[in-house]
């Protein structure tokens, strides 16, 4: 076990969507480098709650659930980077060994128009759900009698490629990493997964059109190929899927 | 009183159909009443939970034309904790030709559950399993494939065949996202109304049948009333009673506990699965434990040092595990259970790890010293050699082989190894993983009949929230199977039989009905209590305390004294909680995580007591339930089939305390498998 850390945290506080937010400074001591970033926030919250008995302030609201990098519920810019300084992880997987003793850490909510702030560090990402509703599926009924799974052989390469797109956790890091606040990586991952697989090919045109239109309607920006999304995606989803989707999109008009 | 007993005895009718086990489900389906398509849109169904079970139920029922209202506490249905399932999903497809069959899967599951589950339910599950894979493929789940393009499988514990389908270490995510896609399609059509960030806080029962719920909007704080013709509970497991578990932070027992309080029977509450391969506890700051999938036991060998001094040096970090020779390693599972080796069922593997650590062979450098190695070096070498042969390298050295082997491991378990490294800062390709058992799954849950209906008519329970299929121990990769079986293929057949009563007169219930009023007042009063309380202690304190009581006294190894102590301690803690808990903020503030946690912990504090009571009455050892008084000379579980071959079914009467709950017995009849002692030796 390494040396315990003392840190200064500057955390965004905002009561609700209407009031203005501000940074508030907190100090925490004796943080184990092996604890996770969210456990440090738990620790701070515990401190705040104990002080609040003396009426100081309310605990910091932040989203989280699985705490193992798969549900996509946690978010946060940490020192300006979505999911913090380490690569290929979510905030809940970030460990304090990535920080130096005495460091000041800035913690902010996702900032993007289609993700309005609800409270403190919590934002509303239902725009992603609405994009999915517009076409992120294969229209097969679920309690039916489909053919045997092995009747549709799928080459390993294609299956793997579809899988690599499918692992998106819908956290929104791609959007908030992008200077245009584009959701292209998110949308392309879903479009690619289904368009690559034989089961999803039948609806490919309609799907890509609807999802891209919905994305625009929700107010996400357009892609200018800076690839910041790929760099910050906790699952390392490649921008190749964006190129793939662009082709799918054009194809939907032509053929 | 007598009337009450016999009346409840009727409620305990499991409705298992007559006939040969092979024909039960098929024949039964033909007897079930139907609701015609044009009548379905007049019928409303509430589904609490959007994991694999709830999500699949929502999709199927709305496609059939029913009006569905779905609830989850996360910000999107896609985040239900099913998303975290790693290893895979079982199906008896026999694609590998290793003599798998519906019967074999059925038999393995019954035996795995230590003969404490219902034959008919398990057989049906096993029959449906193959359909689930086909369904998921059709929906675009990118399961692992071999080079010819066919579906790949791997092995899980407690079986001798390879029947587990998977998508790397993210099977749950892929299955859940396909449910979510199917749901999205129906949300778009307006057939599902989705209530994200809502928590169910009560079940509304009118004239003896379930007619709605009370839910709290977690953003605005408003208490809402929702009415329906039937309510489906799919709220997952209650492992978080132990505070530390592999469950999500928000996983809770509140939905099922409210149903229990309204008269729903609770079955086998003490059957808790402790999973052998989780990352050991690091410190008291820790908020949860992380699973390392059982699939790793396909390729990992579990061991501790043979010599106490080696264990000591490893804990001190002055010796590395790599420096210990094979002959000085104790591969204790291979030693004790040669026929299943590292792939024994979870309860067996967990107890064996505890046995070694209790004897002082633990290797973790923490307070408890509890930890064992999960070592991949042999597998890496074996795969490397195979690959080298395959690509025809003639002269290869060990480094090349290891490099090739590591690539193969990466393709199989890449995300798990990555997760491990991020948490522990150790590279599992180079040094063995350290692992230890942790609370993972609850086999117990609300009692349901063959139709998956609870003892309250109109209230159905599916997925981990019910008790039905896994007996005293669940085999790996069978929870995903059960969740999807319940939601895609069972409920859509059984629920119309109940709903058909509303066809002639869909009489919608008004939310102004007095029972709604009453429920709402109760919910509000309880919330108010938290705020007027002038306590000084945060909720987490109580939750951690409860967790440590549960782990110590109602955990992997139980006895009469410990359990009696646990009951007392939990009661005391509960009183302390209600006197001293502090919830910050104001009622009218809306979003308040501390308030949410307080409500959940209050329910855990009740359920925990029932779990201990259940463990106390079951004077035998079976599956996950290990009573120290009842073991063989070799330290294995000792079942008592004469006296305990039953499901314990608990009934809570209104306004009575938990210690006054009445226990009913549902006797288990085994007519198709021979009840034997469970051996994996
Ligand atoms: C880390 C991990 C790995 C696993 N790996 C495997 C595996 O490889 N194979 C396998 O077969 N099984 C595995 N399991 C078990 C399996 O994942 C679960 O048993 C199963 O997914 C549970 O599904 P469910 O639908 O019952 O509940 P969940 O997926 O837990 O969903 C619960 C739902 O209920 C909602 N909810 C809960 N309470 C309330 C409330 N009060 N009000 C409103 N909504 C509520 C939640 O929002 C959520 O939508 C694993 C479990 C864990 C924890
Ligand atoms: S909390 Fe689930 S991904 Fe971070």
XYZ file of C-alpha atoms in Angstrom, chain B:
681
model
C -56.473 -19.393 12.870
C -57.235 -22.757 11.375
C -59.080 -21.120 8.547
C -56.129 -18.882 7.937
C -53.728 -21.776 7.796
C -55.759 -23.843 5.392
C -56.524 -20.808 3.330
C -52.843 -20.084 3.004
C -52.135 -23.659 2.298
C -54.223 -23.215 -0.790
C -52.195 -20.215 -1.753
C -49.135 -22.395 -1.586
C -50.385 -24.534 -4.440
C -47.433 -24.734 -6.792
C -49.788 -25.664 -9.693
C -47.325 -28.101 -11.127
C -49.084 -29.876 -13.975
C -49.586 -33.611 -13.987
C -47.988 -35.979 -16.442
C -44.569 -36.961 -17.577
C -41.924 -34.354 -17.083
C -41.319 -34.151 -20.815
C -44.916 -33.244 -21.534
C -45.825 -31.068 -18.600
C -45.135 -27.662 -20.124
C -46.379 -28.559 -23.581
C -49.641 -29.981 -22.277
C -50.090 -27.266 -19.735
C -49.780 -24.520 -22.334
C -52.695 -25.971 -24.230
C -54.884 -25.607 -21.161
C -54.097 -21.937 -20.569
C -56.688 -19.315 -21.431
C -55.881 -16.739 -24.097
C -56.584 -13.062 -24.587
C -57.387 -12.158 -28.165
C -55.288 -9.469 -29.868
C -58.031 -6.839 -30.003
C -58.621 -7.100 -26.261
C -55.002 -6.766 -25.233
C -54.676 -3.044 -25.656
C -57.291 -2.518 -22.927
C -55.094 -4.286 -20.445
C -52.288 -2.605 -18.550
C -49.304 -4.327 -17.011
C -46.713 -2.790 -14.709
C -43.196 -4.182 -14.899
C -40.816 -3.188 -12.121
C -37.293 -3.697 -13.430
C -35.704 -3.696 -16.849
C -32.925 -6.250 -16.434
C -32.930 -9.412 -18.505
C -36.098 -10.681 -16.895
C -38.062 -7.430 -16.760
C -36.717 -6.175 -20.080
C -37.613 -9.370 -21.885
C -41.067 -9.391 -20.292
C -41.667 -5.766 -21.322
C -40.648 -6.462 -24.889
C -42.671 -9.648 -25.277
C -45.838 -8.423 -23.595
C -45.895 -5.139 -25.462
C -45.312 -6.907 -28.760
C -48.315 -9.049 -27.976
C -50.281 -5.830 -27.665
C -50.602 -5.234 -23.939
C -50.012 -1.771 -22.510
C -46.861 -1.879 -20.471
C -45.549 0.581 -17.916
C -41.921 -0.139 -17.065
C -39.941 1.160 -14.102
C -36.263 1.270 -13.241
C -34.218 3.302 -10.796
C -31.367 3.995 -13.220
C -31.489 6.721 -15.870
C -32.050 4.181 -18.623
C -33.317 0.604 -18.844
C -29.995 -0.320 -20.455
C -28.187 0.034 -17.125
C -29.950 -2.686 -15.099
C -27.391 -4.816 -13.337
C -27.832 -7.715 -15.746
C -25.455 -5.614 -17.821
C -22.606 -6.688 -15.540
C -22.940 -10.427 -16.134
C -19.712 -11.575 -17.626
C -19.328 -15.238 -18.272
C -22.180 -16.534 -20.364
C -25.551 -18.183 -20.757
C -26.312 -21.893 -20.797
C -28.255 -23.810 -23.388
C -28.403 -27.514 -24.009
C -27.805 -27.264 -27.733
C -25.217 -30.018 -27.830
C -23.372 -28.163 -30.599
C -20.135 -29.623 -29.315
C -21.466 -33.154 -29.537
C -20.420 -33.847 -25.967
C -23.645 -35.650 -25.174
C -25.490 -32.664 -23.789
C -29.262 -32.746 -23.739
C -32.295 -31.153 -22.134
C -32.131 -33.890 -19.559
C -28.440 -33.317 -18.848
C -28.912 -29.593 -18.263
C -31.927 -30.338 -16.104
C -30.006 -32.928 -14.121
C -26.941 -30.691 -13.649
C -29.128 -27.840 -12.428
C -31.063 -29.991 -9.968
C -27.890 -31.560 -8.649
C -26.095 -28.196 -8.614
C -28.965 -26.829 -6.509
C -28.463 -29.743 -4.118
C -31.971 -31.107 -4.657
C -33.740 -28.102 -3.235
C -35.468 -26.843 -6.390
C -38.618 -27.832 -8.225
C -38.186 -30.486 -10.853
C -40.930 -29.226 -13.131
C -39.659 -25.652 -13.216
C -36.107 -26.696 -13.887
C -37.088 -29.065 -16.656
C -39.081 -26.337 -18.378
C -36.133 -23.973 -18.112
C -33.890 -26.525 -19.637
C -36.326 -27.178 -22.494
C -36.532 -23.483 -23.286
C -32.801 -22.837 -23.096
C -32.055 -23.538 -26.754
C -34.791 -21.232 -27.934
C -33.230 -18.370 -26.026
C -29.977 -18.587 -27.949
C -31.852 -18.619 -31.279
C -33.920 -15.660 -30.187
C -30.886 -13.649 -29.141
C -29.050 -14.421 -32.363
C -32.067 -13.178 -34.310
C -31.970 -9.961 -32.307
C -28.341 -9.371 -33.233
C -26.429 -10.489 -30.161
C -22.808 -10.883 -31.320
C -22.050 -14.193 -29.597
C -18.544 -15.615 -29.958
C -18.084 -17.604 -33.172
C -15.506 -20.086 -34.359
C -13.625 -19.769 -37.641
C -16.317 -21.612 -39.543
C -18.844 -19.058 -38.357
C -20.660 -21.264 -35.877
C -21.467 -20.437 -32.281
C -18.704 -21.074 -29.742
C -19.240 -22.423 -26.230
C -17.198 -22.860 -23.087
C -17.514 -24.741 -19.794
C -18.769 -23.555 -16.456
C -18.686 -25.098 -13.033
C -20.708 -28.138 -12.029
C -20.983 -29.626 -15.518
C -18.946 -31.928 -17.683
C -20.093 -30.469 -20.993
C -19.430 -27.237 -22.842
C -22.774 -25.465 -23.107
C -22.104 -21.887 -22.161
C -22.585 -19.348 -24.951
C -20.788 -16.066 -24.531
C -19.755 -12.716 -25.910
C -16.255 -12.323 -24.481
C -16.600 -11.283 -20.838
C -19.618 -9.102 -21.612
C -22.405 -11.582 -22.190
C -24.841 -9.880 -19.846
C -24.256 -6.542 -21.506
C -24.934 -7.958 -24.942
C -28.070 -9.784 -23.871
C -29.367 -6.789 -21.974
C -28.726 -4.405 -24.837
C -30.711 -6.679 -27.111
C -33.609 -6.570 -24.628
C -33.212 -2.834 -24.460
C -33.306 -2.625 -28.251
C -36.469 -4.672 -28.332
C -37.945 -2.440 -25.638
C -36.887 0.692 -27.493
C -38.785 -0.457 -30.530
C -41.953 -0.767 -28.467
C -41.376 2.470 -26.573
C -41.263 4.125 -29.980
C -44.626 2.619 -30.818
C -46.052 3.879 -27.555
C -46.758 0.398 -26.252
C -44.297 0.727 -23.415
C -44.265 3.791 -21.262
C -40.875 3.986 -19.637
C -40.412 5.452 -16.169
C -36.676 5.891 -15.631
C -35.325 7.072 -12.287
C -38.375 5.773 -10.466
C -38.361 3.519 -7.465
C -41.223 1.295 -6.454
C -42.041 1.837 -2.793
C -45.231 -0.166 -2.363
C -47.534 -2.676 -3.956
C -51.197 -1.772 -4.045
C -53.519 -4.695 -3.376
C -57.230 -4.235 -3.926
C -59.756 -6.918 -3.026
C -56.957 -9.409 -2.661
C -55.343 -8.857 -6.042
C -52.400 -6.719 -7.137
C -53.627 -3.587 -8.906
C -50.770 -1.126 -8.884
C -47.758 0.385 -7.245
C -46.613 3.489 -5.478
C -43.374 4.851 -6.906
C -41.118 7.754 -6.091
C -39.864 9.924 -8.913
C -36.224 10.067 -7.929
C -35.639 13.422 -9.616
C -38.619 15.422 -8.427
C -39.203 13.458 -5.250
C -42.890 13.154 -6.079
C -44.787 10.119 -4.871
C -46.820 8.706 -7.756
C -49.649 6.203 -8.060
C -49.775 3.762 -10.960
C -52.611 1.344 -11.595
C -52.672 -1.787 -13.737
C -54.330 -5.165 -14.192
C -51.214 -7.022 -13.131
C -47.850 -6.198 -11.622
C -44.631 -7.964 -12.539
C -41.702 -7.690 -10.168
C -38.309 -8.115 -11.841
C -36.161 -6.166 -9.439
C -33.162 -8.495 -9.183
C -31.389 -9.973 -6.180
C -30.871 -8.830 -2.608
C -27.167 -9.600 -2.123
C -26.591 -6.046 -0.962
C -27.937 -7.055 2.442
C -24.264 -7.875 2.940
C -23.228 -4.302 1.995
C -20.254 -5.621 0.052
C -21.253 -7.741 -2.913
C -20.855 -7.950 -6.656
C -24.239 -6.266 -7.082
C -24.699 -2.686 -8.204
C -24.747 0.083 -5.642
C -28.468 0.586 -6.109
C -29.475 -3.080 -6.126
C -32.092 -3.453 -3.438
C -34.686 -5.640 -1.838
C -37.301 -2.936 -1.457
C -39.625 -4.011 -4.233
C -39.780 -7.646 -3.113
C -39.875 -6.668 0.531
C -42.905 -4.458 0.001
C -44.642 -7.341 -1.732
C -43.737 -9.554 1.215
C -45.197 -6.979 3.578
C -48.395 -7.022 1.561
C -48.687 -10.784 1.980
C -46.421 -12.191 -0.708
C -44.635 -15.288 0.568
C -40.850 -15.251 0.722
C -39.077 -18.513 -0.088
C -35.688 -19.803 1.050
C -34.404 -16.365 2.087
C -31.157 -17.808 3.481
C -29.915 -19.305 0.204
C -27.183 -16.881 -0.801
C -24.504 -17.590 -3.330
C -20.988 -16.698 -2.371
C -18.957 -16.617 -5.557
C -15.449 -18.032 -5.299
C -13.630 -15.739 -7.701
C -13.855 -12.085 -6.724
C -11.122 -9.567 -6.099
C -10.293 -9.682 -2.373
C -11.173 -6.875 -0.045
C -8.562 -4.135 -0.070
C -9.617 -1.757 2.697
C -12.466 -0.359 4.746
C -13.064 2.423 2.233
C -14.300 -0.150 -0.237
C -17.817 0.241 -1.588
C -18.250 -2.967 -3.547
C -16.558 -6.165 -4.649
C -15.743 -7.044 -8.207
C -16.340 -10.417 -9.747
C -13.828 -12.208 -11.906
C -15.997 -14.426 -14.063
C -16.324 -18.119 -13.452
C -15.336 -18.629 -17.074
C -11.776 -17.958 -15.928
C -11.850 -21.292 -14.151
C -11.828 -22.900 -17.628
C -8.215 -21.856 -17.904
C -7.122 -20.801 -14.454
C -5.843 -23.133 -11.763
C -6.586 -22.277 -8.173
C -3.887 -22.784 -5.550
C -2.289 -21.670 -2.313
C 1.222 -22.498 -1.076
C 1.650 -25.905 0.537
C 3.923 -24.462 3.195
C 2.768 -21.991 5.779
C 6.083 -20.154 5.574
C 5.604 -19.572 1.858
C 2.149 -18.146 2.511
C 3.687 -15.860 5.091
C 6.408 -14.633 2.724
C 3.900 -14.020 -0.030
C 1.729 -11.952 2.257
C 4.781 -9.956 3.240
C 5.509 -9.580 -0.470
C 9.051 -10.849 -0.035
C 8.354 -13.869 -2.198
C 6.556 -13.925 -5.544
C 4.054 -16.646 -6.437
C 6.072 -17.318 -9.599
C 8.976 -18.352 -7.376
C 7.067 -21.252 -5.865
C 7.479 -24.551 -7.725
C 4.568 -26.696 -8.749
C 5.350 -29.290 -6.082
C 5.096 -26.628 -3.384
C 1.700 -25.461 -4.586
C -1.515 -26.909 -3.262
C -4.017 -27.064 -6.118
C -6.616 -27.846 -3.526
C -9.630 -28.150 -5.812
C -7.815 -30.565 -8.100
C -6.641 -32.434 -5.020
C -10.021 -32.688 -3.303
C -12.280 -32.990 -6.332
C -10.297 -34.786 -9.052
C -13.307 -35.420 -11.239
C -14.420 -31.758 -11.582
C -11.188 -30.076 -10.495
C -11.280 -26.318 -10.829
C -14.792 -26.527 -12.250
C -16.639 -27.603 -9.126
C -19.792 -25.581 -8.332
C -19.409 -22.233 -6.663
C -20.434 -23.160 -3.144
C -17.916 -25.986 -3.099
C -15.097 -23.827 -4.455
C -15.852 -21.012 -2.015
C -15.859 -23.228 1.030
C -12.630 -24.858 -0.052
C -10.975 -21.431 -0.316
C -12.216 -20.509 3.125
C -10.943 -23.787 4.546
C -7.410 -23.096 3.264
C -7.424 -19.502 4.477
C -8.791 -20.469 7.883
C -5.844 -22.836 8.167
C -3.454 -19.964 7.530
C -2.590 -20.502 3.866
C -4.246 -17.291 2.633
C -2.047 -15.109 0.464
C -3.642 -11.664 0.522
C -1.739 -8.846 2.111
C -4.715 -7.452 4.014
C -6.114 -7.613 7.487
C -7.926 -10.898 7.012
C -5.165 -12.526 4.918
C -7.941 -14.032 2.880
C -7.082 -14.751 -0.717
C -6.013 -17.553 -3.040
C -4.326 -17.608 -6.445
C -6.020 -18.058 -9.788
C -3.151 -18.871 -12.073
C -3.165 -18.734 -15.860
C 0.442 -19.629 -16.583
C -0.256 -23.244 -17.592
C -3.066 -22.205 -19.899
C -0.993 -19.457 -21.463
C 1.754 -21.943 -22.173
C -0.622 -24.582 -23.505
C -2.407 -22.183 -25.858
C 0.914 -20.722 -26.969
C 2.206 -24.142 -27.892
C -0.961 -25.025 -29.776
C -0.823 -21.800 -31.707
C 2.850 -22.240 -32.509
C 2.142 -25.713 -33.855
C -0.799 -24.443 -35.813
C 1.102 -21.704 -37.588
C 3.985 -24.081 -38.131
C 6.756 -22.390 -36.194
C 9.405 -25.090 -35.885
C 11.903 -23.535 -33.552
C 10.274 -21.530 -30.889
C 11.427 -20.470 -27.526
C 9.463 -20.049 -24.324
C 9.109 -16.306 -24.716
C 7.478 -16.686 -28.138
C 5.140 -19.321 -26.797
C 4.111 -17.159 -23.880
C 3.542 -14.202 -26.189
C 1.333 -16.271 -28.452
C -0.508 -17.693 -25.452
C -1.121 -14.288 -23.954
C -2.718 -13.129 -27.201
C -5.159 -16.021 -27.034
C -5.973 -15.260 -23.430
C -6.522 -11.653 -24.407
C -9.036 -12.638 -27.050
C -10.935 -14.773 -24.547
C -10.813 -12.707 -21.391
C -9.284 -9.373 -22.407
C -11.804 -7.159 -20.634
C -11.629 -9.159 -17.402
C -7.850 -9.007 -17.282
C -8.024 -5.300 -18.007
C -10.562 -4.786 -15.215
C -8.387 -6.731 -12.801
C -5.304 -4.725 -13.648
C -7.098 -1.400 -13.235
C -8.318 -2.304 -9.777
C -5.245 -4.023 -8.373
C -2.417 -2.497 -10.410
C -1.125 -6.025 -11.098
C -0.791 -7.658 -14.510
C -2.590 -11.020 -14.455
C -0.839 -12.191 -17.616
C 2.412 -12.150 -15.666
C 1.428 -12.954 -12.119
C -1.517 -15.008 -10.835
C -4.709 -13.216 -9.894
C -5.570 -13.003 -6.216
C -9.159 -13.914 -5.549
C -11.548 -14.648 -2.690
C -15.243 -15.506 -2.328
C -17.828 -12.704 -2.198
C -21.592 -12.402 -2.043
C -22.953 -12.592 -5.545
C -26.458 -13.923 -6.032
C -29.537 -14.805 -4.051
C -31.302 -18.046 -4.876
C -34.048 -17.185 -2.424
C -36.744 -14.711 -3.313
C -40.469 -14.286 -3.530
C -42.324 -17.554 -3.744
C -44.016 -18.204 -7.093
C -46.082 -21.011 -8.540
C -45.494 -22.721 -11.894
C -47.080 -19.690 -13.584
C -44.523 -17.425 -11.879
C -47.309 -15.824 -9.878
C -46.654 -14.940 -6.256
C -49.061 -15.745 -3.474
C -50.804 -12.456 -4.264
C -52.964 -12.975 -7.357
C -51.952 -10.684 -10.185
C -48.466 -10.131 -8.823
C -45.846 -12.055 -10.810
C -42.185 -12.341 -9.948
C -39.436 -13.158 -12.428
C -35.649 -13.319 -12.658
C -33.432 -13.234 -9.607
C -36.268 -11.764 -7.549
C -38.095 -15.102 -7.405
C -36.875 -18.338 -5.853
C -37.856 -20.832 -8.443
C -35.100 -22.641 -10.235
C -31.777 -22.774 -8.485
C -32.448 -24.514 -5.207
C -29.684 -24.095 -2.659
C -27.000 -23.185 -5.177
C -27.081 -21.779 -8.689
C -24.817 -23.071 -11.409
C -22.910 -20.481 -13.398
C -24.488 -19.032 -16.541
C -27.978 -20.104 -15.554
C -29.305 -16.808 -14.177
C -29.231 -15.142 -17.571
C -30.942 -18.214 -18.977
C -33.630 -18.081 -16.306
C -34.231 -14.342 -16.645
C -34.781 -14.562 -20.369
C -36.792 -17.772 -20.133
C -39.136 -16.106 -17.649
C -39.595 -12.947 -19.670
C -39.524 -14.147 -23.265
C -41.011 -17.588 -23.093
C -42.919 -18.328 -19.894
C -44.747 -15.245 -18.708
C -46.179 -14.405 -22.137
C -47.979 -17.784 -21.950
C -48.998 -17.839 -18.311
C -50.049 -14.256 -17.668
C -52.906 -14.171 -20.249
C -54.524 -17.033 -18.362
C -54.888 -14.639 -15.433
C -55.629 -11.532 -17.450
C -58.425 -13.233 -19.373
C -60.681 -12.433 -16.410
C -60.555 -8.783 -17.421
C -61.516 -9.276 -21.047
C -65.267 -8.911 -20.624
C -64.876 -6.019 -18.274
C -61.463 -4.386 -18.291
C -62.597 -2.279 -15.321
C -59.648 -0.039 -14.897
C -58.936 0.808 -11.312
C -58.898 4.441 -10.402
C -55.830 5.696 -8.599
C -58.123 7.497 -6.206
C -59.186 4.159 -4.733
C -58.730 4.108 -0.962
C -56.042 1.424 -1.120
C -53.904 3.745 -3.234
C -54.583 6.464 -0.734
C -53.576 4.233 2.158
C -50.410 3.000 0.497
C -49.362 6.479 -0.436
C -49.835 7.757 3.083
C -47.724 4.893 4.442
C -44.945 5.620 1.998
C -45.012 9.315 2.759
C -45.048 8.756 6.482
C -42.008 6.614 6.332
C -40.136 9.238 4.315
C -41.215 11.899 6.754
C -39.895 9.825 9.620
C -36.406 10.045 8.160
C -36.483 13.801 8.098
C -38.026 14.502 11.465
C -35.589 12.082 13.031
C -32.937 14.050 14.823
C -30.259 11.382 14.350
C -26.601 11.992 13.774
C -25.351 8.903 12.004
C -25.193 8.518 8.204
C -27.005 5.643 6.498
C -23.823 3.966 5.273
C -22.717 3.337 8.816
C -25.739 1.124 9.417
C -25.437 -0.591 6.098
C -21.786 -1.482 6.714
C -22.605 -2.693 10.177
C -25.423 -4.882 8.915
C -23.096 -6.198 6.219
C -20.487 -7.250 8.725
C -23.056 -9.011 10.905
C -24.417 -10.854 7.893
C -20.982 -11.829 6.603
C -19.742 -13.027 9.934
C -22.813 -14.851 11.170
C -24.996 -15.592 8.146
C -22.232 -15.999 5.563
C -20.317 -18.953 4.213
C -20.340 -20.936 7.428
C -23.242 -20.840 9.857
C -24.144 -22.408 13.167
C -26.847 -22.226 15.782
C -24.990 -19.854 18.079
C -23.919 -17.453 15.346
C -27.377 -17.311 13.818
C -29.098 -16.664 17.110
C -26.606 -13.906 17.765
C -27.195 -12.448 14.333
C -30.917 -12.177 14.925
C -30.371 -10.274 18.135
C -27.746 -8.022 16.691
C -29.843 -7.162 13.662
C -32.823 -6.291 15.835
C -30.643 -4.016 17.924
C -29.119 -2.417 14.885
C -32.557 -1.828 13.412
C -33.730 -0.046 16.536
C -30.560 1.975 16.580
C -31.092 2.858 12.918
C -34.579 4.207 13.420
C -33.451 6.271 16.385
C -30.186 7.613 15.114
C -30.097 7.645 11.357
C -29.524 10.992 9.734
C -30.843 11.865 6.290
C -29.714 15.272 5.028
C -31.850 17.635 2.984
C -35.552 18.400 2.991
C -38.545 16.434 1.782
C -39.364 18.968 -0.892
C -35.835 18.954 -2.328
C -36.376 16.108 -4.758
C -33.293 14.163 -5.744
C -31.689 12.802 -2.602
C -29.427 9.757 -2.723
C -29.203 9.531 1.032
C -32.957 9.239 1.303
C -32.985 6.481 -1.321
C -30.271 4.614 0.534
C -32.041 5.034 3.869
C -35.209 3.423 2.528
C -33.285 0.516 1.095
C -31.222 -0.075 4.211
C -34.367 0.006 6.349
C -35.688 -2.896 4.268
C -32.388 -4.777 4.358
C -32.465 -4.499 8.133
C -35.717 -6.450 8.123
C -34.855 -8.966 5.442
C -31.523 -9.723 7.137
C -33.340 -10.946 10.189
C -35.562 -13.224 8.141
C -32.500 -14.663 6.397
C -30.957 -15.534 9.728
C -34.229 -17.073 10.953
C -34.447 -19.182 7.833
C -30.852 -20.343 8.175
C -31.518 -21.197 11.800
C -34.514 -23.389 11.102
C -32.773 -25.338 8.336
C -30.857 -27.829 10.397
C -28.976 -29.394 7.542
C -26.297 -28.307 5.119
C -27.198 -28.027 1.471
C -25.614 -26.122 -1.405
C -24.671 -22.646 -0.292
C -26.194 -23.165 3.134
C -23.464 -24.670 5.285
C -24.293 -25.397 8.881
C -21.169 -26.381 10.775
C -23.161 -28.846 12.861
C -24.117 -30.810 9.776
C -21.098 -31.887 7.773
C -19.400 -35.085 6.718
C -16.065 -36.163 8.070
C -14.430 -34.629 5.025
C -16.095 -31.302 5.674
C -18.692 -31.586 2.902
C -22.337 -30.560 3.239
C -24.592 -33.088 4.933
C -28.152 -32.904 3.702
C -31.147 -34.196 5.593
C -33.667 -35.290 2.999
C -36.003 -36.860 5.498
C -36.683 -33.640 7.348
C -35.687 -30.769 5.087
C -36.601 -31.680 1.538
C -38.801 -28.620 1.327
C -38.902 -25.002 0.335
C -39.264 -22.823 3.410
C -41.990 -20.307 2.676
C -42.377 -17.349 5.003
C -45.517 -15.402 5.556
C -45.645 -12.018 7.213
C -48.909 -10.972 8.702
C -49.864 -7.359 8.654
C -48.509 -5.281 11.523
C -46.658 -8.194 13.046
C -42.941 -8.244 13.550
C -40.494 -10.353 11.615
C -39.863 -12.708 14.479
C -43.551 -13.611 14.301
C -43.463 -14.693 10.690
C -45.057 -18.037 9.968
C -43.166 -20.644 8.007
C -44.956 -22.947 5.586
C -43.354 -25.850 3.824
C -43.617 -26.682 0.180
C -42.497 -30.273 -0.048
C -40.300 -31.122 -2.973
C -41.083 -34.308 -4.820
C -38.461 -35.833 -7.021
C -39.927 -38.334 -9.399
C -37.632 -37.982 -12.386
C -34.215 -37.778 -10.799
C -32.940 -39.938 -8.033
C -32.083 -37.900 -4.996
C -28.475 -38.689 -4.252
C -25.756 -37.253 -2.170
C -24.084 -34.567 -4.221
C -20.507 -35.469 -4.976
C -18.017 -33.766 -7.233
C -15.088 -35.901 -6.165
